[in-house]
PDB file of C-alpha atoms in Angstrom:
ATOM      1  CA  UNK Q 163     -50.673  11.436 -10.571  1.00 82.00           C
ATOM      2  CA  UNK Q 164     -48.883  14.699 -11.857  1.00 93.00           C
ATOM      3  CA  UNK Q 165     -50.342  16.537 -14.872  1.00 92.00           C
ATOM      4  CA  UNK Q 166     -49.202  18.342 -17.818  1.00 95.00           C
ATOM      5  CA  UNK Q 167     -50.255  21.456 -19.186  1.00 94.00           C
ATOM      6  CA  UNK Q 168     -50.626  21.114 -22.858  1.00 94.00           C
ATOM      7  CA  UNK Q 169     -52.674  22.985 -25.848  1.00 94.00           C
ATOM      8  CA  UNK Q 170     -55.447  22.280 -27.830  1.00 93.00           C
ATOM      9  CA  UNK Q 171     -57.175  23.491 -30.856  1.00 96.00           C
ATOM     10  CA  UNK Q 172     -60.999  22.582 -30.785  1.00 96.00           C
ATOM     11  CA  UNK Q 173     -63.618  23.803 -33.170  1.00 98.00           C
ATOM     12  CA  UNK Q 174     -65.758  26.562 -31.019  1.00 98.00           C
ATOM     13  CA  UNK Q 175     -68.845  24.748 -31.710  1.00 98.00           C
ATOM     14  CA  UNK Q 176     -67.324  21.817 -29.559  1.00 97.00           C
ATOM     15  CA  UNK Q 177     -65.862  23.706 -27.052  1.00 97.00           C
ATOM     16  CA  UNK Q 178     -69.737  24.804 -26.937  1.00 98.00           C
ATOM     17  CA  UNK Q 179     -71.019  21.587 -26.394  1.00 98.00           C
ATOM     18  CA  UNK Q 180     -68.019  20.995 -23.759  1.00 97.00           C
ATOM     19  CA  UNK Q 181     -69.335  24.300 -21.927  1.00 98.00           C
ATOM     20  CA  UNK Q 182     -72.530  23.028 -21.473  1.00 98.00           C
ATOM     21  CA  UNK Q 183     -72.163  19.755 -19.957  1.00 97.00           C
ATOM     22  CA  UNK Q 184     -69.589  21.715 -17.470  1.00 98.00           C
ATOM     23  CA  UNK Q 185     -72.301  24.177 -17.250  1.00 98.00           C
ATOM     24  CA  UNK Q 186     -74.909  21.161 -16.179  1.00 98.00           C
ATOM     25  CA  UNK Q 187     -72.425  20.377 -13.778  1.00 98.00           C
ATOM     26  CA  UNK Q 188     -71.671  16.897 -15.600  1.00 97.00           C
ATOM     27  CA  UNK Q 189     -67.891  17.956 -15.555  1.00 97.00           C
ATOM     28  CA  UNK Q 190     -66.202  19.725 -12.842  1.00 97.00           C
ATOM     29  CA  UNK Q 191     -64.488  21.709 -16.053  1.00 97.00           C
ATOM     30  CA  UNK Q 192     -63.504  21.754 -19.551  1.00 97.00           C
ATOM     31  CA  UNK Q 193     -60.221  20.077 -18.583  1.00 96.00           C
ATOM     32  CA  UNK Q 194     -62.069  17.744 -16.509  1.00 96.00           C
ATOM     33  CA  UNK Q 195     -64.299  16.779 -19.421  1.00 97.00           C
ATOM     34  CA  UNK Q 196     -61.894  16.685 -22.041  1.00 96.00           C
ATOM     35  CA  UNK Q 197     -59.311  14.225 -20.019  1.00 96.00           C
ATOM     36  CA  UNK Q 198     -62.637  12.283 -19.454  1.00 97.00           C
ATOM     37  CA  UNK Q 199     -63.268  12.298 -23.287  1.00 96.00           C
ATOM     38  CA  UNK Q 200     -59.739  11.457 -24.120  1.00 95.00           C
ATOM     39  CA  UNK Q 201     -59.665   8.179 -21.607  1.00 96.00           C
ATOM     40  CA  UNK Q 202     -62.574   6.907 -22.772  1.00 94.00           C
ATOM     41  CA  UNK Q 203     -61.962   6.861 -26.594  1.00 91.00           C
ATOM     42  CA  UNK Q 204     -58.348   5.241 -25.800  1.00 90.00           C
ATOM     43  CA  UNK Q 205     -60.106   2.533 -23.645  1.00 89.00           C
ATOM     44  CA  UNK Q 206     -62.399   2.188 -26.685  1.00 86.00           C
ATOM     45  CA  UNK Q 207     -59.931   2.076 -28.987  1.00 84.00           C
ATOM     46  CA  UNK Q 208     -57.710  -1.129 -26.943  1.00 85.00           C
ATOM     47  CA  UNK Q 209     -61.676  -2.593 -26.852  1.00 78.00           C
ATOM     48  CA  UNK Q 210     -62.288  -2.300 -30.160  1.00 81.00           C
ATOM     49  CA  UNK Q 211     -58.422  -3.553 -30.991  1.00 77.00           C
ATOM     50  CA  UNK Q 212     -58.785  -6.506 -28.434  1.00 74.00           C
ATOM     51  CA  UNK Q 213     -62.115  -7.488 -30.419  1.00 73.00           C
ATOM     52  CA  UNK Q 214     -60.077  -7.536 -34.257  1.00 76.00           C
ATOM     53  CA  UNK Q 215     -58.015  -9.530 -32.532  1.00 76.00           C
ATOM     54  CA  UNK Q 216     -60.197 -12.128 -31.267  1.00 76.00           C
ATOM     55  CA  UNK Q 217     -62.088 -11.764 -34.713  1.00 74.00           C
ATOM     56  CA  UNK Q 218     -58.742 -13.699 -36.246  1.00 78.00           C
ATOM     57  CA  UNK Q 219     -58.980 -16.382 -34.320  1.00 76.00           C
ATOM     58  CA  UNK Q 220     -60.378 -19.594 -35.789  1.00 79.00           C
ATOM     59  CA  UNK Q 221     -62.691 -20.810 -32.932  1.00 77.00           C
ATOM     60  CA  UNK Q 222     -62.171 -24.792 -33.746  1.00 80.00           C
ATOM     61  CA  UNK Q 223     -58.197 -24.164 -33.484  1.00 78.00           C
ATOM     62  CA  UNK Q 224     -59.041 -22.814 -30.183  1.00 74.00           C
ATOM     63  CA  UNK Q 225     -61.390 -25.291 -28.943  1.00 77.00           C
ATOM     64  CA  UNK Q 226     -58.977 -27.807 -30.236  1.00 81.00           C
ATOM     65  CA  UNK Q 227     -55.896 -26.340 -28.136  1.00 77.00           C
ATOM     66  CA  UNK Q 228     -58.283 -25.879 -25.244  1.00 80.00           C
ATOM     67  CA  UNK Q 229     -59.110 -29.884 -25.631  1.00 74.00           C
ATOM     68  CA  UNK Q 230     -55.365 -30.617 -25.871  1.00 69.00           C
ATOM     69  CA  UNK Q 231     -54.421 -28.522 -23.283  1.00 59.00           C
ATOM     70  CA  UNK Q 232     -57.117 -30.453 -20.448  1.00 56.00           C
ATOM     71  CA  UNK Q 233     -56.263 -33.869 -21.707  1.00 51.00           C
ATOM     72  CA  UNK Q 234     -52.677 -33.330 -21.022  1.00 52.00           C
ATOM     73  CA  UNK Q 235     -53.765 -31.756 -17.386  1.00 52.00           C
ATOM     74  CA  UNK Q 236     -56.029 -34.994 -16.814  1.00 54.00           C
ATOM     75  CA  UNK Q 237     -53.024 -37.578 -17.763  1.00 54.00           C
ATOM     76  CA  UNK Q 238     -50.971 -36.157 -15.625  1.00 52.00           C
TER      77      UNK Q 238
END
């Protein structure tokens, strides 16, 4: 997959923190760790969406659509 070159402001306390972990050999390099950092908080963020979502369901709806749904596969 092709990459783009972009820039980024970061506080130099957290480009610190970034430094060591590439230091400890955790990340290849800072852009390395950062594109890490950035993938996991927007997989987080679809979690974390997916989860409000479910929240709003009304489980007995469900389990009543579920029950509909395999009584009309069994008549059939």
């Amino acid at each position: 997959m092709s990459k783009t070159r972009i820039v980024v402001r970061i506080e130099e306390e957290l480009l610190a923190r970034v430094d060591v972990l590439v230091t400890r050999q955790i990340f290849s390099s800072r852009d390395d760790a950062i594109e890490q950092a950035i993938a996991e908080k927007i997989d987080r963020v679809k979690r974390t969406r997916l989860a409000e979502e479910c929240a709003k369901l009304d489980p007995a709806f469900e389990r009543s659509m579920a029950g509909n749904g395999r009584s009309e596969s069994m008549a059939g």
